[in-house]
């Protein structure tokens, strides 16, 4: 019996993978519906993620799909939150997951069973309708996400206590009308910060983004109009990203991102080009900077009564509203601190999944990772691995080996295009998927396929690393995987090729786009 905490993306994948392995999952969801962060509500619910109605996925549908359940071909390439929620509901219905979900049930505590050392069991206390119930489970999958507890480090902003205007964390943002005619400051330049700044600029008197480090900006519409992740997240590109020397890598990515626009001219060039954040996805920011709707400034030095001072800027800038886009804190309120150690927003977990010090590997955390790609295939692959560990079909290394790797991860952070990322929850998407897939015997063999199915092998190597690749063989093999891979571009172009001029050719060569990226 497996307890699954949360019915968002990770929780649904966990429930489904448990069923695939013949385990008995019970998924506890504190709200009355599935969807997690993708289920929009007008009001903000305590302990739940909150999103604004205009949120659109940053990863394309073919790269975001669960590996044995493609998105409908008529869905747009990038998904508004309502359509992504619709997909999750279709997934839950197709695999009959709802009957394993206990809605309106909040997990109050998870503690080791008295005989944990021999059984690995857990005492799980849940609350529903004001009544608490105690259960015993053989294993636990924690899928509560990391977008519920906002991080608002006001102590890092001198003078904020005397600021007379309004300020709030981005989690509280819903609609841009709050900015009507106001002078707005957005602190932080993550994806949410840029989204909110763009929306605010349509109604505000002035919008300023404060960023101490800058960021590279990518558009969803990438080389030759194809989705960015279907061009960048390929096996060929992964080889290049992880093996080129640092200086050459920096030159390549700097050259490519600046082909869209010169980041330095727009105030966006990363402050330290060797220690950078992940690229930001936004299609509008450059034009909004160019038309004066948005201004980029350095980090905040000090707040005044009705203004702000920036580093290296002598003049005060008047502001009315501040939006702090300062991220979230990892939180497991139902677990004892000794179960999962959290330091500097980082949980000490082997492969971002398993606590390293438990006597029995019967508790796992899913989705607590920020890959440079779609989260859904990652959470699903984690669930496939974890369910086989729970079943005893996969073994974890000794504790000393796991702890050594976790500590090394803290020191040697993820490399991408030869550059180091400054947050340990970032990881190279394809490499991570391949690693977990190899644990369960589901990693595709390009060389093996080159002999038996050369066209499929070439598509897998040069084309997008779509999740269906991990259903070609091994446990959980899906008969439709090959066809899904070979038709992924058809589903990508279906919603956009809605008008074909007479005499035009419908053929296209998406594989060549990857080569074109390097030229």
Coordinates of C-alpha atoms in Angstrom, one line a residue:
X1 CA 0.0 0.0 0.0
X2 CA 1.4 3.4 -1.1
X3 CA 0.3 6.8 0.1
X4 CA 0.6 9.5 -2.5
X5 CA 0.5 13.1 -1.2
X6 CA -1.1 15.5 -3.8
X7 CA -3.0 15.0 -7.0
X8 CA -1.1 17.4 -9.3
X9 CA 1.1 16.4 -12.1
X10 CA 3.5 14.3 -9.9
X11 CA 0.7 12.8 -7.9
X12 CA -1.2 11.6 -10.9
X13 CA 1.9 10.1 -12.4
X14 CA 2.8 8.4 -9.1
X15 CA -0.7 6.9 -8.8
X16 CA -0.6 5.6 -12.4
X17 CA 2.9 4.2 -12.1
X18 CA 2.0 2.4 -8.8
X19 CA -1.0 0.8 -10.6
X20 CA 1.3 -0.2 -13.5
X21 CA 3.5 -2.1 -11.0
X22 CA 0.6 -3.8 -9.2
X23 CA 0.9 -1.6 -6.1
X24 CA -2.1 -0.2 -4.2
X25 CA -2.0 3.6 -4.2
X26 CA -4.2 5.9 -2.2
X27 CA -3.7 9.5 -3.3
X28 CA -4.7 12.2 -0.7
X29 CA -5.7 15.6 -2.2
X30 CA -6.7 18.4 0.1
X31 CA -8.8 20.2 -2.5
X32 CA -11.8 18.8 -4.4
X33 CA -10.1 18.4 -7.8
X34 CA -6.9 17.3 -9.5
X35 CA -4.5 19.5 -11.3
X36 CA -2.2 21.1 -8.6
X37 CA -0.6 24.2 -9.9
X38 CA -2.4 24.0 -13.2
X39 CA -5.9 24.3 -11.7
X40 CA -6.8 28.0 -11.6
X41 CA -8.9 29.4 -8.8
X42 CA -9.8 33.0 -8.4
X43 CA -9.2 32.9 -4.6
X44 CA -5.9 31.9 -3.1
X45 CA -6.1 28.7 -1.0
X46 CA -3.7 28.0 1.9
X47 CA -1.2 25.3 1.2
X48 CA -2.1 25.2 -2.5
X49 CA -0.2 26.7 -5.5
X50 CA -1.8 29.8 -7.1
X51 CA -1.5 30.9 -10.7
X52 CA -2.8 33.8 -12.7
X53 CA -5.4 33.1 -15.5
X54 CA -3.1 34.1 -18.4
X55 CA -0.4 31.4 -17.6
X56 CA 0.7 29.5 -20.6
X57 CA 3.1 26.5 -20.5
X58 CA 6.8 27.3 -21.3
X59 CA 7.3 23.8 -22.8
X60 CA 5.6 22.4 -25.9
X61 CA 2.9 19.8 -25.8
X62 CA 5.1 17.1 -27.5
X63 CA 7.9 17.5 -25.0
X64 CA 5.5 17.9 -22.0
X65 CA 3.3 14.8 -22.6
X66 CA 3.3 11.8 -20.4
X67 CA 5.2 9.1 -22.2
X68 CA 2.3 6.9 -23.1
X69 CA -0.4 9.6 -23.5
X70 CA 0.2 12.2 -26.3
X71 CA -1.7 15.5 -26.2
X72 CA -4.7 15.7 -28.7
X73 CA -3.4 16.8 -32.1
X74 CA -5.7 19.8 -32.2
X75 CA -4.4 21.3 -28.9
X76 CA -2.1 24.3 -29.5
X77 CA 1.7 23.8 -29.3
X78 CA 2.0 25.7 -26.0
X79 CA -0.9 25.2 -23.6
X80 CA -3.0 27.7 -21.8
X81 CA -3.5 26.5 -18.2
X82 CA -7.1 25.5 -18.8
X83 CA -6.1 23.2 -21.7
X84 CA -3.3 21.6 -19.7
X85 CA -5.7 20.9 -16.9
X86 CA -8.1 19.4 -19.4
X87 CA -5.2 17.1 -20.5
X88 CA -4.6 16.0 -16.9
X89 CA -8.3 15.2 -16.5
X90 CA -8.2 13.2 -19.7
X91 CA -5.2 11.3 -18.4
X92 CA -6.9 10.6 -15.1
X93 CA -10.0 9.4 -16.8
X94 CA -8.1 7.2 -19.4
X95 CA -6.2 5.4 -16.7
X96 CA -9.0 5.4 -14.1
X97 CA -7.0 7.3 -11.5
X98 CA -9.9 9.1 -9.8
X99 CA -11.1 6.1 -8.0
X100 CA -7.8 6.0 -6.2
X101 CA -7.9 9.6 -5.1
X102 CA -9.3 10.7 -1.7
X103 CA -10.4 14.3 -2.3
X104 CA -10.8 16.8 0.6
X105 CA -8.2 14.9 2.6
X106 CA -5.3 16.8 4.1
X107 CA -2.2 14.9 5.1
X108 CA -1.5 16.1 8.7
X109 CA 1.5 14.0 9.6
X110 CA 3.8 11.2 8.3
X111 CA 5.8 9.4 10.9
X112 CA 7.9 6.2 10.9
X113 CA 6.0 3.1 12.1
X114 CA 7.5 1.8 15.4
X115 CA 8.9 -1.2 13.5
X116 CA 10.2 0.9 10.6
X117 CA 13.7 -0.6 10.7
X118 CA 12.3 -4.0 9.7
X119 CA 9.1 -3.1 7.7
X120 CA 9.8 0.3 6.3
X121 CA 6.2 1.2 7.1
X122 CA 4.8 4.7 7.8
X123 CA 2.0 6.0 10.0
X124 CA 0.0 8.5 8.0
X125 CA -2.6 10.8 9.6
X126 CA -5.1 12.5 7.4
X127 CA -7.9 15.0 8.1
X128 CA -11.2 15.2 6.2
X129 CA -14.3 17.1 7.3
X130 CA -12.7 17.9 10.7
X131 CA -12.1 14.3 11.5
X132 CA -8.6 12.8 11.6
X133 CA -7.9 9.2 10.5
X134 CA -4.7 7.2 11.0
X135 CA -3.4 4.8 8.3
X136 CA -0.5 2.5 7.9
X137 CA 1.2 2.4 4.5
X138 CA 4.1 0.4 3.2
X139 CA 5.6 3.3 1.3
X140 CA 5.0 7.1 0.6
X141 CA 5.3 9.3 -2.4
X142 CA 5.5 13.0 -1.5
X143 CA 4.0 15.0 -4.4
X144 CA 3.0 18.3 -2.8
X145 CA 5.1 20.4 -5.2
X146 CA 7.3 23.5 -4.4
X147 CA 5.0 26.4 -5.3
X148 CA 2.9 26.8 -2.2
X149 CA 5.2 28.5 0.4
X150 CA 6.3 31.9 -1.0
X151 CA 9.8 33.2 -0.1
X152 CA 9.6 36.9 0.8
X153 CA 13.0 37.9 2.2
X154 CA 12.1 41.5 3.2
X155 CA 15.2 41.7 5.4
X156 CA 17.2 41.8 2.1
X157 CA 15.5 45.1 1.1
X158 CA 16.5 48.0 3.3
X159 CA 13.8 50.6 3.9
X160 CA 10.9 48.4 2.9
X161 CA 9.3 49.0 6.3
X162 CA 8.9 52.7 5.6
X163 CA 7.6 52.2 2.0
X164 CA 4.1 53.7 1.9
X165 CA 3.0 52.0 -1.3
X166 CA 1.6 48.5 -1.8
X167 CA 3.8 45.4 -2.0
X168 CA 3.0 41.7 -2.4
X169 CA 4.5 38.3 -3.5
X170 CA 3.8 37.2 -7.0
X171 CA 1.7 34.3 -5.6
X172 CA -1.0 36.8 -4.8
X173 CA -1.2 38.2 -8.4
X174 CA -4.3 37.4 -10.4
X175 CA -5.3 40.2 -12.7
X176 CA -3.4 43.3 -14.1
X177 CA -6.2 45.8 -13.2
X178 CA -4.5 46.3 -9.8
X179 CA -1.8 48.1 -11.7
X180 CA -4.1 50.5 -13.6
X181 CA -2.3 53.9 -13.9
X182 CA 0.3 52.9 -11.3
X183 CA 4.1 53.0 -11.3
X184 CA 5.1 49.3 -10.8
X185 CA 8.4 47.7 -9.7
X186 CA 8.8 44.0 -10.3
X187 CA 11.7 42.6 -8.2
X188 CA 13.2 39.4 -9.7
X189 CA 13.5 38.2 -13.2
X190 CA 12.1 34.7 -13.3
X191 CA 9.4 33.5 -15.7
X192 CA 6.6 34.8 -13.5
X193 CA 8.3 38.1 -13.0
X194 CA 8.6 38.8 -16.7
X195 CA 5.1 37.6 -17.3
X196 CA 3.6 39.9 -14.7
X197 CA 5.7 42.8 -15.9
X198 CA 4.5 42.4 -19.4
X199 CA 0.8 42.2 -18.3
X200 CA 1.2 45.1 -16.0
X201 CA 2.8 47.3 -18.7
X202 CA -0.5 47.2 -20.7
X203 CA -2.3 49.2 -18.0
X204 CA 0.3 50.7 -15.8
X205 CA 1.8 54.2 -16.1
X206 CA 5.3 52.7 -15.9
X207 CA 6.9 49.3 -15.2
X208 CA 10.4 48.6 -14.1
X209 CA 12.1 45.2 -13.6
X210 CA 14.9 45.0 -11.0
X211 CA 17.4 42.2 -11.7
X212 CA 20.8 41.9 -10.1
X213 CA 22.1 39.2 -12.4
X214 CA 20.2 39.6 -15.7
X215 CA 19.2 36.6 -17.8
X216 CA 19.3 35.2 -21.3
X217 CA 15.9 35.3 -22.9
X218 CA 14.4 32.7 -25.3
X219 CA 11.2 32.9 -27.2
X220 CA 8.8 30.0 -27.5
X221 CA 9.1 30.5 -31.2
X222 CA 12.6 29.4 -32.0
X223 CA 14.7 28.6 -35.0
X224 CA 12.6 28.6 -38.2
X225 CA 9.5 29.0 -36.1
X226 CA 9.7 25.6 -34.3
X227 CA 9.2 25.3 -30.6
X228 CA 12.3 26.1 -28.6
X229 CA 12.5 22.8 -26.7
X230 CA 12.0 20.6 -29.8
X231 CA 15.2 22.1 -31.2
X232 CA 17.3 22.4 -28.0
X233 CA 16.4 19.2 -26.2
X234 CA 17.7 16.7 -28.6
X235 CA 20.4 14.0 -28.1
X236 CA 22.7 15.7 -30.5
X237 CA 22.3 19.0 -28.7
X238 CA 22.7 17.3 -25.3
X239 CA 26.1 16.0 -26.4
X240 CA 27.2 19.4 -27.4
X241 CA 25.8 21.1 -24.3
X242 CA 27.5 18.8 -21.9
X243 CA 30.9 18.2 -23.6
X244 CA 32.1 21.5 -25.1
X245 CA 34.8 23.4 -23.2
X246 CA 33.5 26.3 -21.1
X247 CA 34.8 29.2 -23.2
X248 CA 33.5 27.7 -26.5
X249 CA 30.2 26.9 -24.9
X250 CA 29.8 30.4 -23.6
X251 CA 30.6 31.9 -27.0
X252 CA 28.1 29.6 -28.7
X253 CA 25.1 30.2 -26.5
X254 CA 25.9 33.9 -26.2
X255 CA 26.0 34.1 -30.0
X256 CA 22.8 32.2 -30.5
X257 CA 20.7 34.0 -27.9
X258 CA 21.9 37.4 -29.2
X259 CA 20.8 36.6 -32.7
X260 CA 17.3 37.4 -31.6
X261 CA 18.4 40.7 -30.0
X262 CA 21.5 42.0 -28.3
X263 CA 20.9 41.4 -24.6
X264 CA 23.5 44.0 -23.5
X265 CA 21.6 46.7 -25.4
X266 CA 18.4 45.8 -23.5
X267 CA 20.0 45.6 -20.1
X268 CA 19.5 41.8 -19.9
X269 CA 23.0 40.4 -20.4
X270 CA 23.9 38.1 -17.4
X271 CA 26.1 39.9 -14.9
X272 CA 28.5 36.9 -14.6
X273 CA 28.5 34.9 -17.8
X274 CA 30.1 31.9 -16.1
X275 CA 27.6 31.6 -13.3
X276 CA 24.2 32.0 -14.9
X277 CA 20.5 31.2 -14.3
X278 CA 18.4 29.2 -16.7
X279 CA 17.0 31.1 -19.7
X280 CA 13.8 33.0 -19.3
X281 CA 10.9 32.2 -21.7
X282 CA 9.0 35.2 -23.0
X283 CA 7.9 36.3 -26.4
X284 CA 7.0 39.9 -25.6
X285 CA 9.7 41.4 -23.4
X286 CA 12.2 42.7 -26.0
X287 CA 9.5 44.6 -27.9
X288 CA 8.1 46.0 -24.6
X289 CA 11.5 47.3 -23.7
X290 CA 12.0 48.7 -27.2
X291 CA 8.7 50.6 -27.0
X292 CA 9.4 52.0 -23.5
X293 CA 6.7 50.0 -21.7
X294 CA 9.3 48.2 -19.5
X295 CA 12.6 49.4 -18.2
X296 CA 15.3 47.1 -16.8
X297 CA 17.2 48.2 -13.7
X298 CA 19.9 46.7 -11.4
X299 CA 19.2 45.3 -8.0
X300 CA 17.4 47.3 -5.3
X301 CA 19.7 49.2 -3.0
X302 CA 17.1 50.8 -0.8
X303 CA 13.4 51.7 -0.5
X304 CA 12.2 55.2 0.4
X305 CA 8.7 56.4 1.3
X306 CA 7.4 56.5 -2.2
X307 CA 10.5 55.6 -4.3
X308 CA 13.4 53.2 -4.7
X309 CA 17.1 53.5 -5.2
X310 CA 18.9 51.0 -7.4
X311 CA 22.6 50.0 -7.2
X312 CA 24.8 52.1 -9.4
X313 CA 21.9 54.5 -10.1
X314 CA 22.1 57.8 -8.3
X315 CA 18.5 58.9 -8.9
X316 CA 15.5 57.7 -7.0
X317 CA 12.7 56.2 -9.0
X318 CA 9.1 56.9 -7.8
X319 CA 6.9 53.8 -7.5
X320 CA 3.5 52.9 -6.2
X321 CA 3.4 49.1 -6.2
X322 CA 6.1 46.4 -5.7
X323 CA 5.7 42.8 -6.8
X324 CA 8.3 40.5 -5.2
X325 CA 9.0 37.6 -7.6
X326 CA 11.4 36.0 -5.2
X327 CA 10.5 32.4 -5.5
X328 CA 9.3 29.7 -3.1
X329 CA 10.5 27.8 -0.1
X330 CA 10.6 24.1 0.0
X331 CA 8.2 22.9 2.7
X332 CA 7.1 19.5 4.1
X333 CA 4.8 20.5 7.0
X334 CA 3.6 17.0 7.6
X335 CA 7.1 15.5 7.9
X336 CA 9.6 15.6 10.7
X337 CA 12.7 17.6 9.8
X338 CA 14.9 14.6 10.3
X339 CA 13.2 12.8 7.4
X340 CA 14.2 15.3 4.7
X341 CA 16.9 17.8 5.5
X342 CA 16.4 21.2 3.8
X343 CA 19.3 23.6 3.6
X344 CA 19.4 26.8 1.6
X345 CA 16.2 25.9 -0.4
X346 CA 17.8 22.5 -1.2
X347 CA 16.6 19.1 0.0
X348 CA 19.3 16.5 0.4
X349 CA 17.9 13.8 -1.8
X350 CA 19.6 11.2 -4.0
X351 CA 18.8 12.0 -7.6
X352 CA 16.4 14.6 -6.2
X353 CA 14.1 11.8 -5.0
X354 CA 15.3 9.6 -2.1
X355 CA 16.4 10.7 1.4
X356 CA 19.9 9.2 1.8
X357 CA 19.7 8.2 5.5
X358 CA 16.6 6.1 5.8
X359 CA 17.0 2.4 6.8
X360 CA 14.5 1.4 4.2
X361 CA 13.9 3.3 0.9
X362 CA 10.2 3.6 1.3
X363 CA 9.7 7.3 1.1
X364 CA 10.4 9.4 -2.1
X365 CA 9.8 12.9 -3.2
X366 CA 8.6 13.6 -6.7
X367 CA 8.7 16.8 -8.8
X368 CA 11.1 18.6 -6.5
X369 CA 13.3 19.6 -9.4
X370 CA 13.7 22.4 -11.9
X371 CA 14.8 20.8 -15.1
X372 CA 15.7 22.8 -18.2
X373 CA 12.7 21.3 -19.9
X374 CA 9.3 19.9 -19.2
X375 CA 8.5 18.8 -15.7
X376 CA 5.8 16.2 -16.5
X377 CA 8.0 13.6 -18.2
X378 CA 10.6 14.0 -15.4
X379 CA 8.0 13.5 -12.7
X380 CA 6.6 10.5 -14.5
X381 CA 10.1 8.9 -14.9
X382 CA 10.8 9.5 -11.2
X383 CA 7.5 7.7 -10.4
X384 CA 8.4 4.8 -12.7
X385 CA 11.7 4.4 -10.9
X386 CA 10.3 4.9 -7.4
X387 CA 7.5 2.4 -7.9
X388 CA 10.1 -0.3 -9.0
X389 CA 12.3 0.5 -6.0
X390 CA 9.3 0.1 -3.7
X391 CA 8.5 -3.2 -5.4
X392 CA 12.0 -4.4 -4.9
X393 CA 12.9 -4.6 -8.6
X394 CA 15.5 -1.8 -8.4
X395 CA 18.1 -1.3 -5.7
X396 CA 19.6 2.0 -4.4
X397 CA 23.3 2.3 -3.8
X398 CA 24.7 2.2 -0.3
X399 CA 24.0 5.2 1.9
X400 CA 27.7 6.4 1.7
X401 CA 27.6 6.5 -2.1
X402 CA 24.3 8.4 -2.2
X403 CA 25.5 11.0 0.4
X404 CA 28.7 11.5 -1.5
X405 CA 26.8 12.2 -4.7
X406 CA 24.4 14.6 -3.0
X407 CA 27.3 16.5 -1.5
X408 CA 29.1 16.6 -4.9
X409 CA 25.9 18.0 -6.5
X410 CA 26.0 20.9 -4.0
X411 CA 29.6 21.8 -5.0
X412 CA 29.5 20.9 -8.7
X413 CA 26.3 22.4 -9.9
X414 CA 24.6 21.5 -13.2
X415 CA 26.5 22.2 -16.4
X416 CA 24.6 23.5 -19.5
X417 CA 26.4 24.6 -22.6
X418 CA 29.5 24.2 -20.4
X419 CA 28.3 26.9 -18.0
X420 CA 27.5 26.4 -14.3
X421 CA 24.1 27.1 -12.8
X422 CA 23.9 28.6 -9.4
X423 CA 20.9 26.6 -8.1
X424 CA 21.3 22.9 -7.2
X425 CA 17.6 22.2 -8.2
X426 CA 18.5 22.9 -11.8
X427 CA 19.5 19.9 -13.9
X428 CA 20.2 18.9 -17.5
X429 CA 16.9 17.6 -18.6
X430 CA 17.8 14.8 -21.0
X431 CA 20.8 13.5 -19.1
X432 CA 18.6 13.2 -16.0
X433 CA 15.8 11.4 -17.9
X434 CA 18.3 9.0 -19.4
X435 CA 19.9 8.3 -16.0
X436 CA 16.6 7.3 -14.4
X437 CA 15.5 5.4 -17.5
X438 CA 18.7 3.4 -17.4
X439 CA 17.9 2.4 -13.8
X440 CA 14.7 0.7 -14.9
X441 CA 15.9 -0.5 -18.3
X442 CA 13.9 1.9 -20.4
X443 CA 16.7 4.0 -21.9
X444 CA 16.5 3.7 -25.7
X445 CA 19.6 2.4 -27.5
X446 CA 20.3 4.5 -30.6
X447 CA 23.0 2.2 -31.8
X448 CA 20.8 -0.8 -31.4
X449 CA 18.0 0.8 -33.3
X450 CA 20.4 1.9 -36.0
X451 CA 20.6 -1.7 -37.1
X452 CA 17.0 -2.7 -36.6
X453 CA 15.1 0.6 -37.4
X454 CA 17.5 3.2 -38.9
X455 CA 14.9 5.9 -39.5
X456 CA 13.6 5.7 -35.9
X457 CA 17.2 5.8 -34.7
X458 CA 18.0 8.9 -36.7
X459 CA 14.7 10.5 -35.5
X460 CA 15.6 9.8 -31.9
X461 CA 19.2 11.1 -32.2
X462 CA 18.7 14.2 -34.3
X463 CA 15.0 15.0 -33.5
X464 CA 13.4 16.1 -30.2
X465 CA 13.8 13.8 -27.2
X466 CA 10.1 13.4 -26.8
X467 CA 9.0 11.3 -23.8
X468 CA 7.7 8.5 -26.0
X469 CA 11.3 7.4 -26.5
X470 CA 11.2 5.9 -23.0
X471 CA 8.3 3.6 -23.9
X472 CA 10.1 1.8 -26.8
X473 CA 11.3 -1.0 -24.6
X474 CA 11.8 -2.1 -21.0
X475 CA 9.1 -2.2 -18.3
X476 CA 6.0 -0.3 -19.3
X477 CA 6.7 -0.7 -23.0
X478 CA 3.9 1.0 -25.1
X479 CA 3.0 -0.3 -28.5
X480 CA 2.2 3.2 -29.8
X481 CA 5.6 4.7 -28.9
X482 CA 7.2 4.3 -32.3
X483 CA 4.3 5.8 -34.1
X484 CA 4.0 8.7 -31.6
X485 CA 7.7 9.5 -32.2
X486 CA 7.4 9.4 -36.0
X487 CA 4.3 11.6 -36.0
X488 CA 5.3 14.2 -33.4
X489 CA 5.9 16.9 -36.0
X490 CA 2.5 16.2 -37.5
X491 CA 0.9 16.9 -34.2
X492 CA 3.0 20.0 -33.7
X493 CA 2.1 21.5 -37.1
X494 CA -1.6 20.4 -37.0
X495 CA -2.9 23.4 -35.0
X496 CA -0.8 26.0 -36.9
X497 CA -1.0 24.9 -40.6
X498 CA -4.6 26.0 -40.7
X499 CA -4.2 27.7 -44.1
X500 CA -2.1 26.1 -46.9
X501 CA -1.8 28.3 -50.0
X502 CA -2.4 26.6 -53.4
X503 CA 0.7 25.0 -54.8
X504 CA 2.6 25.0 -51.6
X505 CA 4.3 21.9 -50.3
X506 CA 3.3 20.4 -47.0
X507 CA 6.6 18.7 -46.6
X508 CA 9.2 19.9 -44.0
X509 CA 12.5 18.7 -42.7
X510 CA 12.5 19.4 -39.0
X511 CA 15.6 17.2 -38.4
X512 CA 17.7 19.7 -40.4
X513 CA 16.7 22.5 -38.0
X514 CA 18.9 21.0 -35.3
X515 CA 21.9 21.3 -37.7
X516 CA 20.8 24.8 -38.7
X517 CA 20.9 25.8 -35.0
X518 CA 24.7 25.3 -35.1
X519 CA 25.2 27.3 -38.3

